Coordinates of C-alpha atoms in Angstrom, one line a residue:
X21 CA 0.0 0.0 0.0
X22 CA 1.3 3.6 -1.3
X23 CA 1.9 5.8 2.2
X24 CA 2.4 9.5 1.2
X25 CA 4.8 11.5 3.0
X26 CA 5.3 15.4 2.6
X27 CA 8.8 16.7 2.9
X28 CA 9.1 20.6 3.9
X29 CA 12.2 22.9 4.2
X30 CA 16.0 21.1 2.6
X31 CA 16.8 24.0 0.2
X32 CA 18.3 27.2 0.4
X33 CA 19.1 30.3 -1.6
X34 CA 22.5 31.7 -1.6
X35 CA 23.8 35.1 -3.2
X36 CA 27.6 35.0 -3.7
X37 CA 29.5 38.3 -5.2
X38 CA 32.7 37.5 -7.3
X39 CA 35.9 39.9 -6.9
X40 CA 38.2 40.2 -10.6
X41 CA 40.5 43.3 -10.1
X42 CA 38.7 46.5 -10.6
X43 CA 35.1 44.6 -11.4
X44 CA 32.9 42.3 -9.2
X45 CA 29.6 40.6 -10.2
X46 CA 26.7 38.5 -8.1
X47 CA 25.7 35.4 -8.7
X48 CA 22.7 33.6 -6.8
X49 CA 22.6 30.0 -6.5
X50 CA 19.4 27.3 -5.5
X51 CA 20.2 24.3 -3.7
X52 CA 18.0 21.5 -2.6
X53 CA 19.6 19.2 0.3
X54 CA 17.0 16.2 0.2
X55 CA 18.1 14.6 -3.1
X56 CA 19.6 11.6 -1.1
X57 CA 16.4 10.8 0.1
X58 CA 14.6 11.0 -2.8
X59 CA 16.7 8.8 -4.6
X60 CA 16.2 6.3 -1.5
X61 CA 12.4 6.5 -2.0
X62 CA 12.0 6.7 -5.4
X63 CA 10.2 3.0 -6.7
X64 CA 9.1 2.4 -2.8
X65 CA 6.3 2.6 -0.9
X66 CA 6.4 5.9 -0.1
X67 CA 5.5 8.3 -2.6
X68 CA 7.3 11.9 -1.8
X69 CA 6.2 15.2 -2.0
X70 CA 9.0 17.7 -1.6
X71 CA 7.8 20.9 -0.9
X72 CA 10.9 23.3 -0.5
X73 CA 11.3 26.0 2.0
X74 CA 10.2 28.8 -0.3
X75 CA 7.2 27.5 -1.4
X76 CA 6.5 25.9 2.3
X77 CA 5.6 29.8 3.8
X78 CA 2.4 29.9 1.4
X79 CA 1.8 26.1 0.4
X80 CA 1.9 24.2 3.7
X81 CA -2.0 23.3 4.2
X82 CA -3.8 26.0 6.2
X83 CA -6.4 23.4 7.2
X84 CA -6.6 19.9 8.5
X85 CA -8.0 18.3 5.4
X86 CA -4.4 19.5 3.4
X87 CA -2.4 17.8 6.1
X88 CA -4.9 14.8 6.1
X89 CA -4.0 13.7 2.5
X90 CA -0.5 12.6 4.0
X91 CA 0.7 10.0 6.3
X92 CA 3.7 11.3 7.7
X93 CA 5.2 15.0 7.7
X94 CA 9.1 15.4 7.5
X95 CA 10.0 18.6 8.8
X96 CA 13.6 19.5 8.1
X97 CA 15.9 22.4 8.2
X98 CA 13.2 24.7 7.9
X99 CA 12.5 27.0 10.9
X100 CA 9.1 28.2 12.7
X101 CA 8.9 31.5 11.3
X102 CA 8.2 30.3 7.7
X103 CA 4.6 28.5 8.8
X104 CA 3.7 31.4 11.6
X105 CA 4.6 34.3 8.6
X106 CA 2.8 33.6 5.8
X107 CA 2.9 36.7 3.6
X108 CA -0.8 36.9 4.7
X109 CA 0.8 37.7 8.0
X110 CA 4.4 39.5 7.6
X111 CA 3.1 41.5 4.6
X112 CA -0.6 42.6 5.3
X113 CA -1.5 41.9 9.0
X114 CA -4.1 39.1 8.7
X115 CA -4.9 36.6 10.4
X116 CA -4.2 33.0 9.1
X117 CA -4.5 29.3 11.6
X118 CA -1.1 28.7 13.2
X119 CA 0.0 25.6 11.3
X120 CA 2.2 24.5 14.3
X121 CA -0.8 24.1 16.3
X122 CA -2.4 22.9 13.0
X123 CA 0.7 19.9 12.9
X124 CA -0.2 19.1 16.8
X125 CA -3.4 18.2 16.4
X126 CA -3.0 16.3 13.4
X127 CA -0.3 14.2 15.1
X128 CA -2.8 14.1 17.9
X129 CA -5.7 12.3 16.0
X130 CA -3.2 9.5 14.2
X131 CA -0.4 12.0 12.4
X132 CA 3.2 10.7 11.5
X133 CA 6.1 13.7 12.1
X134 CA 9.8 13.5 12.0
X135 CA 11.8 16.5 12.6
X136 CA 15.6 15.5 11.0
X137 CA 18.1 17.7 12.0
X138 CA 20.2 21.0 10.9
X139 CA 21.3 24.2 10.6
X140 CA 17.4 25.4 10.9
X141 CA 15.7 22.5 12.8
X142 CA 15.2 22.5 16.5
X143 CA 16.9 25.5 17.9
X144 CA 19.2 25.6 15.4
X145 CA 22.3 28.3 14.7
X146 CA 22.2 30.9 17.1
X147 CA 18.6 29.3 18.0
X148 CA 17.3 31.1 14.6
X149 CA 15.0 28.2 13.7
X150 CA 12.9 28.4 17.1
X151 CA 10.9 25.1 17.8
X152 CA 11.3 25.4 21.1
X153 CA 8.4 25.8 23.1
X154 CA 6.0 25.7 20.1
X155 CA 3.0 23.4 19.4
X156 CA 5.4 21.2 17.1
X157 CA 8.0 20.5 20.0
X158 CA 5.5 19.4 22.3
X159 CA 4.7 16.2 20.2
X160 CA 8.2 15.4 19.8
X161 CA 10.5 13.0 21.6
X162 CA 12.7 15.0 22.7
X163 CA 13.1 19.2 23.7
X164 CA 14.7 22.1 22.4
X165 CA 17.4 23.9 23.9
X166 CA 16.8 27.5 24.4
X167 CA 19.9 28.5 22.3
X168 CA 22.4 27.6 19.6
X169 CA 22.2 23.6 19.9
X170 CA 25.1 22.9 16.5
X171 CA 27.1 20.3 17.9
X172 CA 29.9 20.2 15.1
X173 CA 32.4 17.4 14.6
X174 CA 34.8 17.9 11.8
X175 CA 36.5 14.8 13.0
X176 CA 33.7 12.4 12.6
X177 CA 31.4 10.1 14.7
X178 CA 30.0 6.9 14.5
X179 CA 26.3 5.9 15.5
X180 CA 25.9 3.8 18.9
X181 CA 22.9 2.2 18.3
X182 CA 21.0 1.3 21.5
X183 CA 18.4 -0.5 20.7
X184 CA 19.4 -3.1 18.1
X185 CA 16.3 -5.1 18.7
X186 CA 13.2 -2.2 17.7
X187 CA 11.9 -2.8 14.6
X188 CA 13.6 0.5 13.4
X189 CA 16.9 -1.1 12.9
X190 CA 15.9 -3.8 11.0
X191 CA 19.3 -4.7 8.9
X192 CA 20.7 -1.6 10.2
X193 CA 22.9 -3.7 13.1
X194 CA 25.5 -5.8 12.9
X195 CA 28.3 -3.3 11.2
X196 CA 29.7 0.4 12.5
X197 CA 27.9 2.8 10.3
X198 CA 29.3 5.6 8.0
X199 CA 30.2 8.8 9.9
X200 CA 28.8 11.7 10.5
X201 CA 29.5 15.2 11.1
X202 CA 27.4 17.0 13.5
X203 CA 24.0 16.8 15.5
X204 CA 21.8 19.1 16.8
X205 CA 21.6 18.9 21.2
X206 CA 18.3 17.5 22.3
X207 CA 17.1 16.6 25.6
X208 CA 15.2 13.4 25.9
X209 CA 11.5 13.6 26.7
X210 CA 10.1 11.6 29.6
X211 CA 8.7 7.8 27.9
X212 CA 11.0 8.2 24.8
X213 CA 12.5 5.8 23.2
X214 CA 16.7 6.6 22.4
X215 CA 17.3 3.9 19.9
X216 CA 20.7 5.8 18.4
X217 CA 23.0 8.3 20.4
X218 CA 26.5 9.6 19.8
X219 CA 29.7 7.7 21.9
X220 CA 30.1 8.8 25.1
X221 CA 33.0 10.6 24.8
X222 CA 31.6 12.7 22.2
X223 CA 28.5 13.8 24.6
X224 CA 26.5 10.2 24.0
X225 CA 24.0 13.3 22.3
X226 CA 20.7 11.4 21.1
X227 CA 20.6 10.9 17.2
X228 CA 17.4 8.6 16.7
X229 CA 14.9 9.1 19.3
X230 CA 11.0 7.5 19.2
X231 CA 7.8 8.9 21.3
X232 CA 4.2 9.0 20.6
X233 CA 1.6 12.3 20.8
X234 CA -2.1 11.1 21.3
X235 CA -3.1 8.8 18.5
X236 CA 0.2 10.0 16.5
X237 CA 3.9 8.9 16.4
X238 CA 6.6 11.1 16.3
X239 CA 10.8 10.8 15.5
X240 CA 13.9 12.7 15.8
X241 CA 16.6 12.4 14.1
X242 CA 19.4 15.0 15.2
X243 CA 21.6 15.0 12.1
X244 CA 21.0 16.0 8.7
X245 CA 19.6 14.3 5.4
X246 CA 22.3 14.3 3.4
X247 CA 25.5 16.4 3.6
X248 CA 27.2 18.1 5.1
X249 CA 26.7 16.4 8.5
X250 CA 26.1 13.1 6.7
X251 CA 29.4 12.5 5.0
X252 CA 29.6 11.3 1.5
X253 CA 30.2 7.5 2.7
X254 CA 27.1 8.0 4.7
X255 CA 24.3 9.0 1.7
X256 CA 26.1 6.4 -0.4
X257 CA 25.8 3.5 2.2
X258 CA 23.1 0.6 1.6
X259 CA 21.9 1.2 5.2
X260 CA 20.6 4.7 3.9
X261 CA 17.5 3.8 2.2
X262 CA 16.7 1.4 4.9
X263 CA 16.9 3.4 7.8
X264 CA 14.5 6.3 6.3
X265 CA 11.9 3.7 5.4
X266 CA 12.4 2.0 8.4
X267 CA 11.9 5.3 9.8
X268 CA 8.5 5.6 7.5
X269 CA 7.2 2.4 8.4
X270 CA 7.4 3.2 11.9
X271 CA 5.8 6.3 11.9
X272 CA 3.1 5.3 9.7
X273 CA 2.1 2.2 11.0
X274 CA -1.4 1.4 12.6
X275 CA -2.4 5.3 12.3
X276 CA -5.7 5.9 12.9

């Protein structure tokens, strides 16, 4: 059975100016961050939607019957401020539903959501991205610190997984994964399930963490979808494609 899954946020916009001599020019470049993962979907059960970050301020569904159409929502380096101001709001002083409080109580009544990790998820970089105490954090796993929660590792780490036996790490076990680069800090809600952390000596941060919100289920994953926290080896790695649908299945299993 076809599960649909709506992917908001992975792409940016960057504006570069270019110094020869005497002259200098701009150039403006558009990236999108999620095409490991869509190449790990594509021909599976779950058929994407990728909605990017630009479009997500006017397109995300204003009412329960848009985010009803999907299973499970990803939610990943996009920050707050792009669903609470909709040009609606930061252009002509409107009113619009608060689609945070709009994603609670459609996790509440059966809802999928995973927040993945990055510069703009969580807290995020110099806690721009502002899930903290929002309607979306309280039906994660874990919480949001109330500032800059980067944790950068330019040496590298390796996944501890904890729970080898949950259903989530199905042929994921057995082998040290790829690394990865960095994580965002998390604190562990109360009934959660850590299944993946960081080595001890490297904080033991959570990286895969499991919880429910009324009839929903929700996941965090503290690192990123593809680089540049997830090295090269790790977006290449068989175990890549597994672990997201493994993630999917999860989440969207015996909703509603």
């Amino acid at each position: 059975m076809t599960k649909k899954v709506l992917l908001v946020g992975e792409s940016w916009v960057s504006s570069a100016t270019h110094y020869k001599g005497f002259d200098q020019f701009g150039s403006v470049t558009f990236h999108l961050g999620a095409e490991p993962l869509v190449k790990a979907l594509k021909g599976s059960e779950f058929e994407l939607t990728y909605m990017p970050a630009h479009e997500a301020a006017e397109q995300f569904p204003f009412e329960m019957a848009g985010l009803d159409a999907y299973d499970a929502v990803i939610l990943s380096d996009i920050g707050a401020n792009t669903l609470l101001l909709p040009p609606d709001v930061w252009l002509h002083s409107r009113t619009v539903p608060n689609r945070l409080k709009l994603i609670k109580a459609w996790v509440e009544k059966g809802g999928g959501l995973l927040m993945v990790g990055g510069y703009f998820s969580f807290q995020g970089i110099d806690g721009k991205a502002r899930w903290r105490r929002t309607a979306v954090e309280d039906t994660l796993p874990v919480t949001c610190l109330p500032y800059d929660d980067r944790v950068e590792m330019p040496e590298g780490t390796v996944a501890q997984v904890v729970a080898a036996d949950h259903p989530v790490m199905a042929g994921l076990t057995g082998r040290a994964w790829p690394p990865l680069l960095g994580v965002n800090e998390v604190e562990l809600r109360e009934g959660a399930e850590l299944v993946a952390r960081l080595p001890q000596d490297q904080g033991g941060h959570p990286l895969l963490v499991l919880g429910g919100h009324g009839k929903g289920r929700t996941a965090a994953w503290t690192s990123d979808i593809g680089p540049h926290w997830l090295s090269p080896e790790f977006c290449a790695w068989e175990g890549y494609g597994r672990l997201w649908k493994n993630i999917l299945g999860w989440l969207t299993a015996e909703k509603r």
